[in-house]
Amino acid sequence: MDEVLKLAKSLREDIDNLPEIQEYYRLKKLMEEDEHLKEMRTQIARLKSEGKNEESKNLLELYNNHPLVNNYNIAREEAIELLKSVKEIIE
């Protein structure tokens, strides 16, 4: 079992070092640390909790159209597809 864990850790490191995954991690960090986007996420949650669905929907659309969020979502999809491919190979 020790050997299986070593191979799994090695595979995880190899996957983490792929350019697509590195880009995903980079964009995720930038998006999470961006103050403007943080404020927008807070406002969206506040508007939803206040039942202001139309306003939250409009702000969410603005949020999702932000270039950083858009690039993150593209990188996320690429990472998911890559991981699906790895999963298929393993199975």
mmCIF file of N, CA and C in Angstrom:
data_model
loop_
_atom_site.group_PDB
_atom_site.id
_atom_site.type_symbol
_atom_site.label_atom_id
_atom_site.label_comp_id
_atom_site.label_asym_id
_atom_site.label_seq_id
_atom_site.Cartn_x
_atom_site.Cartn_y
_atom_site.Cartn_z
ATOM 1 N N MET A 1 0.819 -1.192 0.000
ATOM 2 C CA MET A 1 0.000 0.000 0.000
ATOM 3 C C MET A 1 0.866 1.260 0.000
ATOM 4 N N ASP A 2 2.011 1.166 0.628
ATOM 5 C CA ASP A 2 2.936 2.293 0.663
ATOM 6 C C ASP A 2 3.323 2.729 -0.752
ATOM 7 N N GLU A 3 3.531 1.752 -1.621
ATOM 8 C CA GLU A 3 3.924 2.040 -2.998
ATOM 9 C C GLU A 3 2.793 2.767 -3.746
ATOM 10 N N VAL A 4 1.562 2.376 -3.488
ATOM 11 C CA VAL A 4 0.412 3.023 -4.123
ATOM 12 C C VAL A 4 0.337 4.489 -3.694
ATOM 13 N N LEU A 5 0.552 4.741 -2.410
ATOM 14 C CA LEU A 5 0.529 6.127 -1.916
ATOM 15 C C LEU A 5 1.644 6.954 -2.537
ATOM 16 N N LYS A 6 2.819 6.366 -2.663
ATOM 17 C CA LYS A 6 3.947 7.075 -3.290
ATOM 18 C C LYS A 6 3.622 7.425 -4.734
ATOM 19 N N LEU A 7 3.045 6.458 -5.457
ATOM 20 C CA LEU A 7 2.684 6.713 -6.854
ATOM 21 C C LEU A 7 1.593 7.769 -6.960
ATOM 22 N N ALA A 8 0.620 7.731 -6.060
ATOM 23 C CA ALA A 8 -0.454 8.725 -6.061
ATOM 24 C C ALA A 8 0.098 10.127 -5.790
ATOM 25 N N LYS A 9 1.010 10.226 -4.833
ATOM 26 C CA LYS A 9 1.622 11.528 -4.520
ATOM 27 C C LYS A 9 2.445 12.028 -5.699
ATOM 28 N N SER A 10 3.156 11.118 -6.330
ATOM 29 C CA SER A 10 3.962 11.480 -7.497
ATOM 30 C C SER A 10 3.070 11.968 -8.635
ATOM 31 N N LEU A 11 1.971 11.273 -8.857
ATOM 32 C CA LEU A 11 1.032 11.681 -9.894
ATOM 33 C C LEU A 11 0.455 13.053 -9.579
ATOM 34 N N ARG A 12 0.097 13.285 -8.328
ATOM 35 C CA ARG A 12 -0.440 14.585 -7.922
ATOM 36 C C ARG A 12 0.572 15.698 -8.183
ATOM 37 N N GLU A 13 1.835 15.453 -7.853
ATOM 38 C CA GLU A 13 2.878 16.454 -8.099
ATOM 39 C C GLU A 13 3.039 16.720 -9.588
ATOM 40 N N ASP A 14 3.007 15.643 -10.379
ATOM 41 C CA ASP A 14 3.130 15.809 -11.829
ATOM 42 C C ASP A 14 1.966 16.626 -12.384
ATOM 43 N N ILE A 15 0.782 16.330 -11.921
ATOM 44 C CA ILE A 15 -0.406 17.074 -12.375
ATOM 45 C C ILE A 15 -0.310 18.533 -11.940
ATOM 46 N N ASP A 16 0.080 18.769 -10.698
ATOM 47 C CA ASP A 16 0.203 20.147 -10.195
ATOM 48 C C ASP A 16 1.221 20.962 -10.977
ATOM 49 N N ASN A 17 2.183 20.309 -11.581
ATOM 50 C CA ASN A 17 3.236 21.009 -12.323
ATOM 51 C C ASN A 17 2.909 21.223 -13.795
ATOM 52 N N LEU A 18 1.772 20.718 -14.252
ATOM 53 C CA LEU A 18 1.378 20.947 -15.639
ATOM 54 C C LEU A 18 1.042 22.423 -15.839
ATOM 55 N N PRO A 19 1.391 22.987 -17.006
ATOM 56 C CA PRO A 19 1.127 24.413 -17.249
ATOM 57 C C PRO A 19 -0.345 24.797 -17.086
ATOM 58 N N GLU A 20 -1.260 23.937 -17.516
ATOM 59 C CA GLU A 20 -2.683 24.247 -17.406
ATOM 60 C C GLU A 20 -3.111 24.351 -15.945
ATOM 61 N N ILE A 21 -2.599 23.479 -15.123
ATOM 62 C CA ILE A 21 -2.948 23.485 -13.708
ATOM 63 C C ILE A 21 -2.279 24.671 -13.009
ATOM 64 N N GLN A 22 -1.047 24.959 -13.370
ATOM 65 C CA GLN A 22 -0.358 26.116 -12.795
ATOM 66 C C GLN A 22 -1.110 27.409 -13.115
ATOM 67 N N GLU A 23 -1.598 27.517 -14.346
ATOM 68 C CA GLU A 23 -2.351 28.706 -14.740
ATOM 69 C C GLU A 23 -3.662 28.799 -13.946
ATOM 70 N N TYR A 24 -4.321 27.675 -13.764
ATOM 71 C CA TYR A 24 -5.540 27.639 -12.963
ATOM 72 C C TYR A 24 -5.259 28.125 -11.543
ATOM 73 N N TYR A 25 -4.222 27.590 -10.908
ATOM 74 C CA TYR A 25 -3.877 28.007 -9.541
ATOM 75 C C TYR A 25 -3.531 29.496 -9.477
ATOM 76 N N ARG A 26 -2.798 29.986 -10.489
ATOM 77 C CA ARG A 26 -2.387 31.389 -10.522
ATOM 78 C C ARG A 26 -3.617 32.298 -10.610
ATOM 79 N N LEU A 27 -4.516 31.976 -11.525
ATOM 80 C CA LEU A 27 -5.709 32.799 -11.698
ATOM 81 C C LEU A 27 -6.638 32.715 -10.491
ATOM 82 N N LYS A 28 -6.730 31.540 -9.900
ATOM 83 C CA LYS A 28 -7.566 31.381 -8.711
ATOM 84 C C LYS A 28 -7.068 32.281 -7.583
ATOM 85 N N LYS A 29 -5.766 32.287 -7.389
ATOM 86 C CA LYS A 29 -5.187 33.118 -6.331
ATOM 87 C C LYS A 29 -5.423 34.600 -6.610
ATOM 88 N N LEU A 30 -5.192 35.010 -7.852
ATOM 89 C CA LEU A 30 -5.411 36.411 -8.217
ATOM 90 C C LEU A 30 -6.868 36.813 -8.002
ATOM 91 N N MET A 31 -7.774 35.942 -8.406
ATOM 92 C CA MET A 31 -9.196 36.240 -8.277
ATOM 93 C C MET A 31 -9.617 36.331 -6.808
ATOM 94 N N GLU A 32 -9.114 35.415 -5.991
ATOM 95 C CA GLU A 32 -9.471 35.413 -4.574
ATOM 96 C C GLU A 32 -8.907 36.617 -3.833
ATOM 97 N N GLU A 33 -7.772 37.138 -4.292
ATOM 98 C CA GLU A 33 -7.118 38.248 -3.602
ATOM 99 C C GLU A 33 -7.506 39.621 -4.142
ATOM 100 N N ASP A 34 -8.179 39.671 -5.281
ATOM 101 C CA ASP A 34 -8.565 40.943 -5.883
ATOM 102 C C ASP A 34 -9.627 41.622 -5.012
ATOM 103 N N GLU A 35 -9.312 42.797 -4.503
ATOM 104 C CA GLU A 35 -10.208 43.505 -3.582
ATOM 105 C C GLU A 35 -11.542 43.881 -4.226
ATOM 106 N N HIS A 36 -11.491 44.315 -5.469
ATOM 107 C CA HIS A 36 -12.722 44.691 -6.165
ATOM 108 C C HIS A 36 -13.638 43.471 -6.308
ATOM 109 N N LEU A 37 -13.074 42.333 -6.680
ATOM 110 C CA LEU A 37 -13.878 41.123 -6.836
ATOM 111 C C LEU A 37 -14.395 40.617 -5.490
ATOM 112 N N LYS A 38 -13.577 40.768 -4.446
ATOM 113 C CA LYS A 38 -14.032 40.392 -3.099
ATOM 114 C C LYS A 38 -15.269 41.206 -2.715
ATOM 115 N N GLU A 39 -15.191 42.504 -2.976
ATOM 116 C CA GLU A 39 -16.304 43.390 -2.650
ATOM 117 C C GLU A 39 -17.547 43.007 -3.458
ATOM 118 N N MET A 40 -17.356 42.676 -4.718
ATOM 119 C CA MET A 40 -18.492 42.278 -5.547
ATOM 120 C C MET A 40 -19.125 40.991 -5.017
ATOM 121 N N ARG A 41 -18.312 40.028 -4.608
ATOM 122 C CA ARG A 41 -18.848 38.778 -4.049
ATOM 123 C C ARG A 41 -19.657 39.062 -2.785
ATOM 124 N N THR A 42 -19.147 39.952 -1.958
ATOM 125 C CA THR A 42 -19.846 40.324 -0.726
ATOM 126 C C THR A 42 -21.175 40.995 -1.053
ATOM 127 N N GLN A 43 -21.151 41.905 -2.019
ATOM 128 C CA GLN A 43 -22.380 42.605 -2.401
ATOM 129 C C GLN A 43 -23.401 41.646 -3.002
ATOM 130 N N ILE A 44 -22.957 40.710 -3.814
ATOM 131 C CA ILE A 44 -23.867 39.727 -4.412
ATOM 132 C C ILE A 44 -24.544 38.917 -3.312
ATOM 133 N N ALA A 45 -23.763 38.459 -2.348
ATOM 134 C CA ALA A 45 -24.323 37.679 -1.233
ATOM 135 C C ALA A 45 -25.302 38.516 -0.418
ATOM 136 N N ARG A 46 -24.941 39.779 -0.168
ATOM 137 C CA ARG A 46 -25.823 40.665 0.601
ATOM 138 C C ARG A 46 -27.136 40.891 -0.127
ATOM 139 N N LEU A 47 -27.052 41.173 -1.419
ATOM 140 C CA LEU A 47 -28.265 41.408 -2.201
ATOM 141 C C LEU A 47 -29.164 40.169 -2.223
ATOM 142 N N LYS A 48 -28.553 39.007 -2.353
ATOM 143 C CA LYS A 48 -29.341 37.768 -2.337
ATOM 144 C C LYS A 48 -30.032 37.576 -0.997
ATOM 145 N N SER A 49 -29.291 37.818 0.082
ATOM 146 C CA SER A 49 -29.877 37.628 1.416
ATOM 147 C C SER A 49 -30.993 38.624 1.691
ATOM 148 N N GLU A 50 -30.945 39.771 1.045
ATOM 149 C CA GLU A 50 -31.985 40.782 1.203
ATOM 150 C C GLU A 50 -33.155 40.548 0.243
ATOM 151 N N GLY A 51 -33.049 39.484 -0.577
ATOM 152 C CA GLY A 51 -34.115 39.170 -1.515
ATOM 153 C C GLY A 51 -34.133 40.049 -2.744
ATOM 154 N N LYS A 52 -33.065 40.766 -2.983
ATOM 155 C CA LYS A 52 -32.966 41.640 -4.157
ATOM 156 C C LYS A 52 -32.360 40.829 -5.313
ATOM 157 N N ASN A 53 -33.168 39.919 -5.827
ATOM 158 C CA ASN A 53 -32.689 38.961 -6.815
ATOM 159 C C ASN A 53 -32.271 39.589 -8.135
ATOM 160 N N GLU A 54 -33.011 40.569 -8.597
ATOM 161 C CA GLU A 54 -32.674 41.201 -9.874
ATOM 162 C C GLU A 54 -31.334 41.938 -9.773
ATOM 163 N N GLU A 55 -31.142 42.668 -8.669
ATOM 164 C CA GLU A 55 -29.888 43.390 -8.470
ATOM 165 C C GLU A 55 -28.710 42.415 -8.336
ATOM 166 N N SER A 56 -28.926 41.325 -7.590
ATOM 167 C CA SER A 56 -27.833 40.354 -7.419
ATOM 168 C C SER A 56 -27.526 39.678 -8.743
ATOM 169 N N LYS A 57 -28.552 39.417 -9.533
ATOM 170 C CA LYS A 57 -28.349 38.798 -10.857
ATOM 171 C C LYS A 57 -27.530 39.724 -11.758
ATOM 172 N N ASN A 58 -27.868 41.019 -11.752
ATOM 173 C CA ASN A 58 -27.139 41.991 -12.572
ATOM 174 C C ASN A 58 -25.680 42.112 -12.134
ATOM 175 N N LEU A 59 -25.471 42.155 -10.826
ATOM 176 C CA LEU A 59 -24.101 42.263 -10.320
ATOM 177 C C LEU A 59 -23.323 40.980 -10.596
ATOM 178 N N LEU A 60 -23.984 39.839 -10.494
ATOM 179 C CA LEU A 60 -23.335 38.568 -10.793
ATOM 180 C C LEU A 60 -22.914 38.506 -12.261
ATOM 181 N N GLU A 61 -23.742 39.051 -13.126
ATOM 182 C CA GLU A 61 -23.393 39.092 -14.553
ATOM 183 C C GLU A 61 -22.158 39.956 -14.774
ATOM 184 N N LEU A 62 -22.106 41.102 -14.106
ATOM 185 C CA LEU A 62 -20.912 41.954 -14.191
ATOM 186 C C LEU A 62 -19.682 41.219 -13.665
ATOM 187 N N TYR A 63 -19.864 40.547 -12.536
ATOM 188 C CA TYR A 63 -18.776 39.781 -11.922
ATOM 189 C C TYR A 63 -18.256 38.722 -12.888
ATOM 190 N N ASN A 64 -19.167 37.956 -13.467
ATOM 191 C CA ASN A 64 -18.760 36.869 -14.357
ATOM 192 C C ASN A 64 -18.138 37.365 -15.653
ATOM 193 N N ASN A 65 -18.426 38.616 -16.026
ATOM 194 C CA ASN A 65 -17.836 39.182 -17.235
ATOM 195 C C ASN A 65 -16.503 39.878 -16.980
ATOM 196 N N HIS A 66 -16.099 39.955 -15.726
ATOM 197 C CA HIS A 66 -14.797 40.538 -15.397
ATOM 198 C C HIS A 66 -13.715 39.670 -16.066
ATOM 199 N N PRO A 67 -12.725 40.281 -16.721
ATOM 200 C CA PRO A 67 -11.707 39.490 -17.436
ATOM 201 C C PRO A 67 -11.002 38.443 -16.566
ATOM 202 N N LEU A 68 -10.707 38.774 -15.347
ATOM 203 C CA LEU A 68 -10.021 37.823 -14.465
ATOM 204 C C LEU A 68 -10.916 36.619 -14.153
ATOM 205 N N VAL A 69 -12.179 36.884 -13.868
ATOM 206 C CA VAL A 69 -13.121 35.804 -13.580
ATOM 207 C C VAL A 69 -13.338 34.962 -14.834
ATOM 208 N N ASN A 70 -13.465 35.609 -15.964
ATOM 209 C CA ASN A 70 -13.649 34.903 -17.222
ATOM 210 C C ASN A 70 -12.453 33.995 -17.521
ATOM 211 N N ASN A 71 -11.253 34.527 -17.375
ATOM 212 C CA ASN A 71 -10.047 33.726 -17.608
ATOM 213 C C ASN A 71 -9.940 32.575 -16.609
ATOM 214 N N TYR A 72 -10.312 32.839 -15.364
ATOM 215 C CA TYR A 72 -10.304 31.788 -14.346
ATOM 216 C C TYR A 72 -11.260 30.662 -14.736
ATOM 217 N N ASN A 73 -12.460 31.031 -15.169
ATOM 218 C CA ASN A 73 -13.449 30.014 -15.544
ATOM 219 C C ASN A 73 -12.978 29.174 -16.726
ATOM 220 N N ILE A 74 -12.313 29.798 -17.681
ATOM 221 C CA ILE A 74 -11.763 29.060 -18.823
ATOM 222 C C ILE A 74 -10.671 28.107 -18.341
ATOM 223 N N ALA A 75 -9.765 28.606 -17.500
ATOM 224 C CA ALA A 75 -8.683 27.768 -16.971
ATOM 225 C C ALA A 75 -9.239 26.629 -16.130
ATOM 226 N N ARG A 76 -10.295 26.897 -15.384
ATOM 227 C CA ARG A 76 -10.938 25.873 -14.552
ATOM 228 C C ARG A 76 -11.491 24.759 -15.421
ATOM 229 N N GLU A 77 -12.172 25.126 -16.492
ATOM 230 C CA GLU A 77 -12.727 24.123 -17.405
ATOM 231 C C GLU A 77 -11.617 23.282 -18.046
ATOM 232 N N GLU A 78 -10.518 23.936 -18.423
ATOM 233 C CA GLU A 78 -9.386 23.206 -18.999
ATOM 234 C C GLU A 78 -8.802 22.233 -17.980
ATOM 235 N N ALA A 79 -8.694 22.669 -16.740
ATOM 236 C CA ALA A 79 -8.168 21.800 -15.682
ATOM 237 C C ALA A 79 -9.093 20.607 -15.452
ATOM 238 N N ILE A 80 -10.391 20.858 -15.450
ATOM 239 C CA ILE A 80 -11.353 19.773 -15.259
ATOM 240 C C ILE A 80 -11.245 18.754 -16.386
ATOM 241 N N GLU A 81 -11.149 19.229 -17.613
ATOM 242 C CA GLU A 81 -11.026 18.320 -18.760
ATOM 243 C C GLU A 81 -9.744 17.505 -18.682
ATOM 244 N N LEU A 82 -8.667 18.147 -18.269
ATOM 245 C CA LEU A 82 -7.394 17.446 -18.125
ATOM 246 C C LEU A 82 -7.500 16.358 -17.064
ATOM 247 N N LEU A 83 -8.123 16.677 -15.949
ATOM 248 C CA LEU A 83 -8.281 15.703 -14.872
ATOM 249 C C LEU A 83 -9.210 14.558 -15.276
ATOM 250 N N LYS A 84 -10.222 14.857 -16.076
ATOM 251 C CA LYS A 84 -11.095 13.793 -16.589
ATOM 252 C C LYS A 84 -10.297 12.838 -17.472
ATOM 253 N N SER A 85 -9.404 13.398 -18.277
ATOM 254 C CA SER A 85 -8.567 12.563 -19.145
ATOM 255 C C SER A 85 -7.657 11.652 -18.317
ATOM 256 N N VAL A 86 -7.078 12.203 -17.270
ATOM 257 C CA VAL A 86 -6.218 11.408 -16.386
ATOM 258 C C VAL A 86 -7.029 10.299 -15.729
ATOM 259 N N LYS A 87 -8.225 10.639 -15.289
ATOM 260 C CA LYS A 87 -9.100 9.654 -14.657
ATOM 261 C C LYS A 87 -9.433 8.516 -15.611
ATOM 262 N N GLU A 88 -9.748 8.859 -16.855
ATOM 263 C CA GLU A 88 -10.070 7.837 -17.850
ATOM 264 C C GLU A 88 -8.878 6.910 -18.100
ATOM 265 N N ILE A 89 -7.692 7.463 -18.125
ATOM 266 C CA ILE A 89 -6.493 6.666 -18.341
ATOM 267 C C ILE A 89 -6.288 5.694 -17.172
ATOM 268 N N ILE A 90 -6.506 6.194 -15.972
ATOM 269 C CA ILE A 90 -6.307 5.363 -14.764
ATOM 270 C C ILE A 90 -7.326 4.237 -14.726
ATOM 271 N N GLU A 91 -8.561 4.548 -15.114
ATOM 272 C CA GLU A 91 -9.607 3.527 -15.043
ATOM 273 C C GLU A 91 -9.404 2.520 -16.137
#
